Coordinates of C-alpha atoms in Angstrom, one line a residue:
M1 CA 8.5 -1.4 -15.6
A2 CA 9.0 2.1 -15.8
I3 CA 8.2 3.9 -12.7
R4 CA 7.8 8.1 -12.6
L5 CA 9.9 9.2 -9.6
D6 CA 8.9 12.8 -8.1
A7 CA 11.7 14.3 -5.7
H8 CA 9.1 15.3 -3.3
A9 CA 8.0 12.3 -2.0
A10 CA 8.3 10.9 1.5
A11 CA 10.4 7.6 0.1
I12 CA 11.8 7.0 -3.2
F13 CA 13.9 3.7 -4.2
E14 CA 15.6 3.7 -7.6
K15 CA 16.9 0.9 -9.2
V16 CA 17.8 -0.3 -5.7
T17 CA 20.2 -3.5 -5.5
K18 CA 20.9 -5.3 -2.6
V19 CA 23.2 -8.3 -2.6
Y20 CA 24.4 -10.2 0.5
P21 CA 28.4 -11.9 0.2
R22 CA 28.6 -15.3 1.2
R23 CA 31.4 -16.9 2.9
W24 CA 33.4 -19.8 1.4
A25 CA 32.2 -21.3 -1.7
S26 CA 28.5 -20.3 -1.5
P27 CA 27.4 -17.9 -4.3
P28 CA 26.2 -14.6 -2.9
V29 CA 22.4 -13.9 -2.5
T30 CA 20.5 -11.3 -4.1
A31 CA 17.9 -9.7 -1.8
L32 CA 16.7 -7.0 -4.0
D33 CA 17.2 -6.6 -7.9
Q34 CA 16.4 -3.0 -9.6
V35 CA 13.8 -2.2 -7.7
S36 CA 12.1 1.3 -8.0
F37 CA 9.0 2.9 -6.7
M38 CA 8.3 5.8 -4.2
V39 CA 6.1 6.8 -1.0
P40 CA 4.3 10.2 -2.0
W41 CA 3.3 12.6 0.6
G42 CA 0.1 12.2 2.2
E43 CA -0.3 8.6 0.9
V44 CA -0.5 5.0 2.8
L45 CA 1.4 2.6 0.5
G46 CA 1.3 -1.1 1.4
L47 CA 4.5 -3.5 0.7
I48 CA 3.3 -6.8 0.4
G49 CA 4.7 -10.0 -1.1
P50 CA 5.6 -13.5 -0.2
N51 CA 8.4 -14.7 2.4
R52 CA 11.7 -14.0 1.5
A53 CA 10.4 -11.5 -0.9
G54 CA 13.2 -8.6 0.0
K55 CA 10.6 -6.7 2.3
T56 CA 12.6 -6.5 5.3
T57 CA 15.5 -5.4 3.6
L58 CA 14.3 -2.8 1.8
V59 CA 13.0 -1.4 5.5
K60 CA 16.5 -2.1 6.7
I61 CA 17.9 0.2 3.8
L62 CA 15.3 2.9 4.3
L63 CA 16.2 3.0 8.3
S64 CA 20.3 2.9 7.4
I65 CA 20.3 -0.3 9.2
C66 CA 22.3 -1.6 5.8
H67 CA 23.3 -0.4 2.9
P68 CA 22.3 -0.5 -0.8
T69 CA 24.7 -2.4 -3.0
D70 CA 23.3 -0.2 -6.0
G71 CA 20.6 2.5 -6.8
R72 CA 19.3 5.7 -5.1
V73 CA 17.2 6.1 -1.8
M74 CA 15.5 9.2 -0.6
R75 CA 14.2 9.6 2.7
L76 CA 12.7 13.0 3.5
E77 CA 13.7 14.2 0.3
C78 CA 17.6 13.8 1.3
P79 CA 20.0 10.9 0.5
W80 CA 19.7 7.6 2.7
S81 CA 23.1 8.6 3.8
D82 CA 21.6 11.8 5.8
R83 CA 21.1 10.1 9.2
S84 CA 19.7 13.2 10.6
T85 CA 16.5 12.7 8.7
L86 CA 16.0 9.4 11.1
S87 CA 14.3 12.2 13.4
G88 CA 11.4 12.5 11.3
I89 CA 11.0 8.7 11.1
G90 CA 8.5 6.6 13.2
Y91 CA 9.1 3.0 13.2
V92 CA 7.1 0.1 14.8
H93 CA 8.8 -3.6 14.7
E94 CA 6.5 -6.7 14.0
N95 CA 8.3 -7.9 17.5
P96 CA 9.2 -5.0 19.7
S97 CA 11.7 -5.3 21.9
F98 CA 12.5 -2.5 24.7
P99 CA 14.7 -2.5 28.1
R100 CA 12.4 -4.4 30.3
Y101 CA 13.3 -2.2 33.4
L102 CA 11.6 0.9 31.9
T103 CA 8.1 2.1 32.4
A104 CA 5.7 2.9 29.7
W105 CA 6.8 6.3 30.4
Q106 CA 10.4 6.6 30.4
L107 CA 10.2 4.5 27.3
V108 CA 8.3 7.0 25.3
E109 CA 10.0 10.0 26.6
G110 CA 13.4 8.5 26.0
Y111 CA 12.6 8.3 22.2
G112 CA 11.7 11.4 21.9
R113 CA 14.8 12.8 23.3
L114 CA 16.6 10.5 21.0
A115 CA 14.5 12.3 18.4
G116 CA 15.2 15.9 19.5
V117 CA 11.9 16.8 20.5
A118 CA 12.1 19.5 23.1
A119 CA 11.6 18.6 27.1
A120 CA 8.3 20.5 27.7
P121 CA 6.4 19.2 24.7
L122 CA 7.7 15.8 25.1
R123 CA 6.2 15.4 28.5
R124 CA 2.7 16.6 27.3
R125 CA 3.2 14.3 24.2
T126 CA 4.2 11.6 26.0
G127 CA 1.2 11.6 28.4
E128 CA -1.4 12.5 25.5
L129 CA 0.1 9.1 23.2
L130 CA -0.2 6.7 26.1
E131 CA -3.7 8.2 26.7
Q132 CA -4.3 7.4 23.1
V133 CA -2.9 3.9 22.9
G134 CA -4.8 3.0 26.1
L135 CA -1.8 2.5 28.5
S136 CA -2.4 5.9 30.3
D137 CA -2.9 3.7 33.9
R138 CA 0.2 1.2 33.1
G139 CA 2.8 4.2 32.2
Q140 CA 4.8 3.9 35.5
E141 CA 4.9 0.4 35.4
P142 CA 7.9 -1.6 34.6
I143 CA 7.2 -2.9 30.8
A144 CA 8.6 -6.2 31.9
G145 CA 5.0 -7.4 33.1
F146 CA 3.6 -6.0 29.7
S147 CA 1.6 -8.4 27.4
K148 CA 2.6 -8.6 23.3
G149 CA -0.6 -6.8 22.8
M150 CA 0.4 -3.9 25.4
L151 CA 4.0 -4.0 23.6
Q152 CA 2.3 -3.1 20.4
R153 CA 0.6 -0.1 21.5
L154 CA 3.9 1.0 23.3
A155 CA 5.9 0.6 20.0
L156 CA 2.9 2.6 18.4
A157 CA 3.3 5.3 21.1
Q158 CA 7.1 5.5 20.8
A159 CA 7.0 5.5 17.1
L160 CA 4.4 8.5 17.0
V161 CA 6.5 10.8 19.9
N162 CA 8.5 12.6 17.1
D163 CA 5.0 13.4 15.6
P164 CA 6.9 11.5 12.3
R165 CA 6.7 12.7 8.6
L166 CA 7.0 9.2 7.5
L167 CA 5.9 6.2 9.8
V168 CA 6.7 2.7 8.9
L169 CA 5.0 -0.1 10.3
D170 CA 6.4 -3.5 9.8
E171 CA 3.7 -6.0 10.5
P172 CA 2.1 -3.4 13.3
S173 CA -1.2 -5.8 14.0
E174 CA 0.8 -8.9 15.1
G175 CA -0.5 -9.9 18.6
M176 CA -2.9 -7.2 18.5
D177 CA -6.9 -7.4 19.8
L178 CA -9.6 -5.9 18.4
S179 CA -9.4 -2.6 19.9
A180 CA -5.8 -2.4 19.4
R181 CA -6.5 -3.0 15.2
R182 CA -9.0 -0.1 15.3
L183 CA -6.4 2.0 17.1
L184 CA -3.7 1.4 14.6
H185 CA -6.4 1.9 11.9
E186 CA -7.3 5.2 13.2
V187 CA -3.6 6.5 13.4
I188 CA -2.8 5.6 10.2
C189 CA -5.8 7.3 8.6
Q190 CA -5.0 10.5 11.0
R191 CA -1.2 10.4 9.4
R192 CA -2.8 11.0 6.0
L193 CA -4.8 13.4 7.0
L194 CA -2.3 15.5 8.2
G195 CA -0.2 15.0 5.1
H196 CA 2.6 12.8 6.3
S197 CA 2.9 9.4 4.7
V198 CA 3.0 5.6 5.7
L199 CA 4.2 2.7 4.5
L200 CA 2.7 -0.5 5.4
V201 CA 4.5 -3.9 5.6
S202 CA 2.0 -6.3 6.4
H203 CA 0.5 -9.9 5.2
A204 CA -3.0 -9.0 6.4
L205 CA -4.2 -8.2 3.0
A206 CA -7.3 -7.2 4.4
D207 CA -5.6 -4.2 6.0
V208 CA -3.7 -3.3 3.0
E209 CA -7.0 -3.0 0.8
R210 CA -8.8 -1.0 3.4
L211 CA -6.4 1.3 4.6
C212 CA -3.8 1.7 1.6
D213 CA -3.7 3.9 -1.8
R214 CA -1.2 2.1 -3.5
V215 CA 0.5 -1.3 -3.0
A216 CA 4.0 -2.4 -4.2
V217 CA 4.4 -5.8 -4.5
L218 CA 7.8 -7.7 -4.4
R219 CA 8.5 -11.3 -5.2
G220 CA 12.1 -12.4 -5.3
G221 CA 13.8 -9.4 -4.8
R222 CA 12.0 -7.8 -7.9
L223 CA 8.7 -5.4 -8.5
A224 CA 6.0 -7.6 -9.4
Y225 CA 3.5 -4.6 -9.4
V226 CA 3.0 -1.2 -8.2
G227 CA -0.1 1.0 -8.2
R228 CA -3.4 1.6 -6.8
V229 CA -5.1 -0.9 -5.0
A230 CA -8.2 -0.8 -6.9
D231 CA -6.3 -1.3 -10.0
L232 CA -5.1 -4.3 -8.5
A233 CA -7.8 -5.5 -7.5
Q234 CA -9.9 -5.1 -10.9
D235 CA -10.9 -8.3 -12.4
V236 CA -9.7 -7.8 -16.3
A237 CA -12.2 -9.9 -17.8
S238 CA -15.2 -9.1 -15.7
H239 CA -14.3 -5.3 -14.8
Q240 CA -15.4 -6.1 -11.5
P241 CA -13.6 -5.7 -8.3
Q242 CA -12.3 -8.8 -6.4
S243 CA -10.3 -9.2 -3.2
L244 CA -6.7 -8.2 -3.2
E245 CA -6.0 -11.6 -1.7
Y246 CA -7.3 -13.3 -4.7
A247 CA -5.6 -10.5 -6.9
V248 CA -2.2 -10.9 -5.2
E249 CA -2.3 -14.8 -5.9
P250 CA -0.8 -14.9 -9.4
L251 CA 1.9 -12.7 -8.6
Y252 CA 2.9 -14.8 -5.4
E253 CA 2.8 -18.0 -7.6
G254 CA 5.9 -20.3 -7.7
A255 CA 7.9 -17.7 -4.7
S256 CA 10.5 -19.6 -2.8
T257 CA 8.9 -19.7 1.4

């Protein structure tokens, strides 16, 4: 699959391969095999695929948690090895885990300091974000007493504290109620309007179909499709739109679960 890659993009993966060696006589595991696509500025891109497709590995490489075996990765128009660019990234994990003794305010402010946000705007932004995610009345409480839904809201606030140019969301709606999901959708649309980019990793295909401009489908560590959501969801025979869930079914067939 030939992919045109533009240097001016929030993220670029070019022929990225990741091989995990195994001990003893076990053969190595290829988690990613020659994957190429990009996340342009001002775009929401959905990253989908069955379990063990390589999505988590790709996100880990983007966040410098692990290294690619081969290929080129660009982050905020700089090589992935430039760790200073991480201050321009926001990240929400599907199962956020934070120090339980911290208050919500301390957590968001602490992440802001790690990202280099100046003290005066940081205090203002912390208050604004806790208000935005509906936790302003719980800001001084230890997060040990927070429900999973509240932790997801808090994770969203900490991911936005540095006003990231690229927001990476890994199954962000897991455990969210209806109002929190609506908040998440509003945040994603706001990032796009600001000209920033969002990488949405999700099994919730209805959310991907509703929110994303383009979608990249991984299967068995390889790129099975990348392009506009509308193009993938167009029935070739009838030329009528179909659901994304129905459209990706052939791409998922035979995948290891």
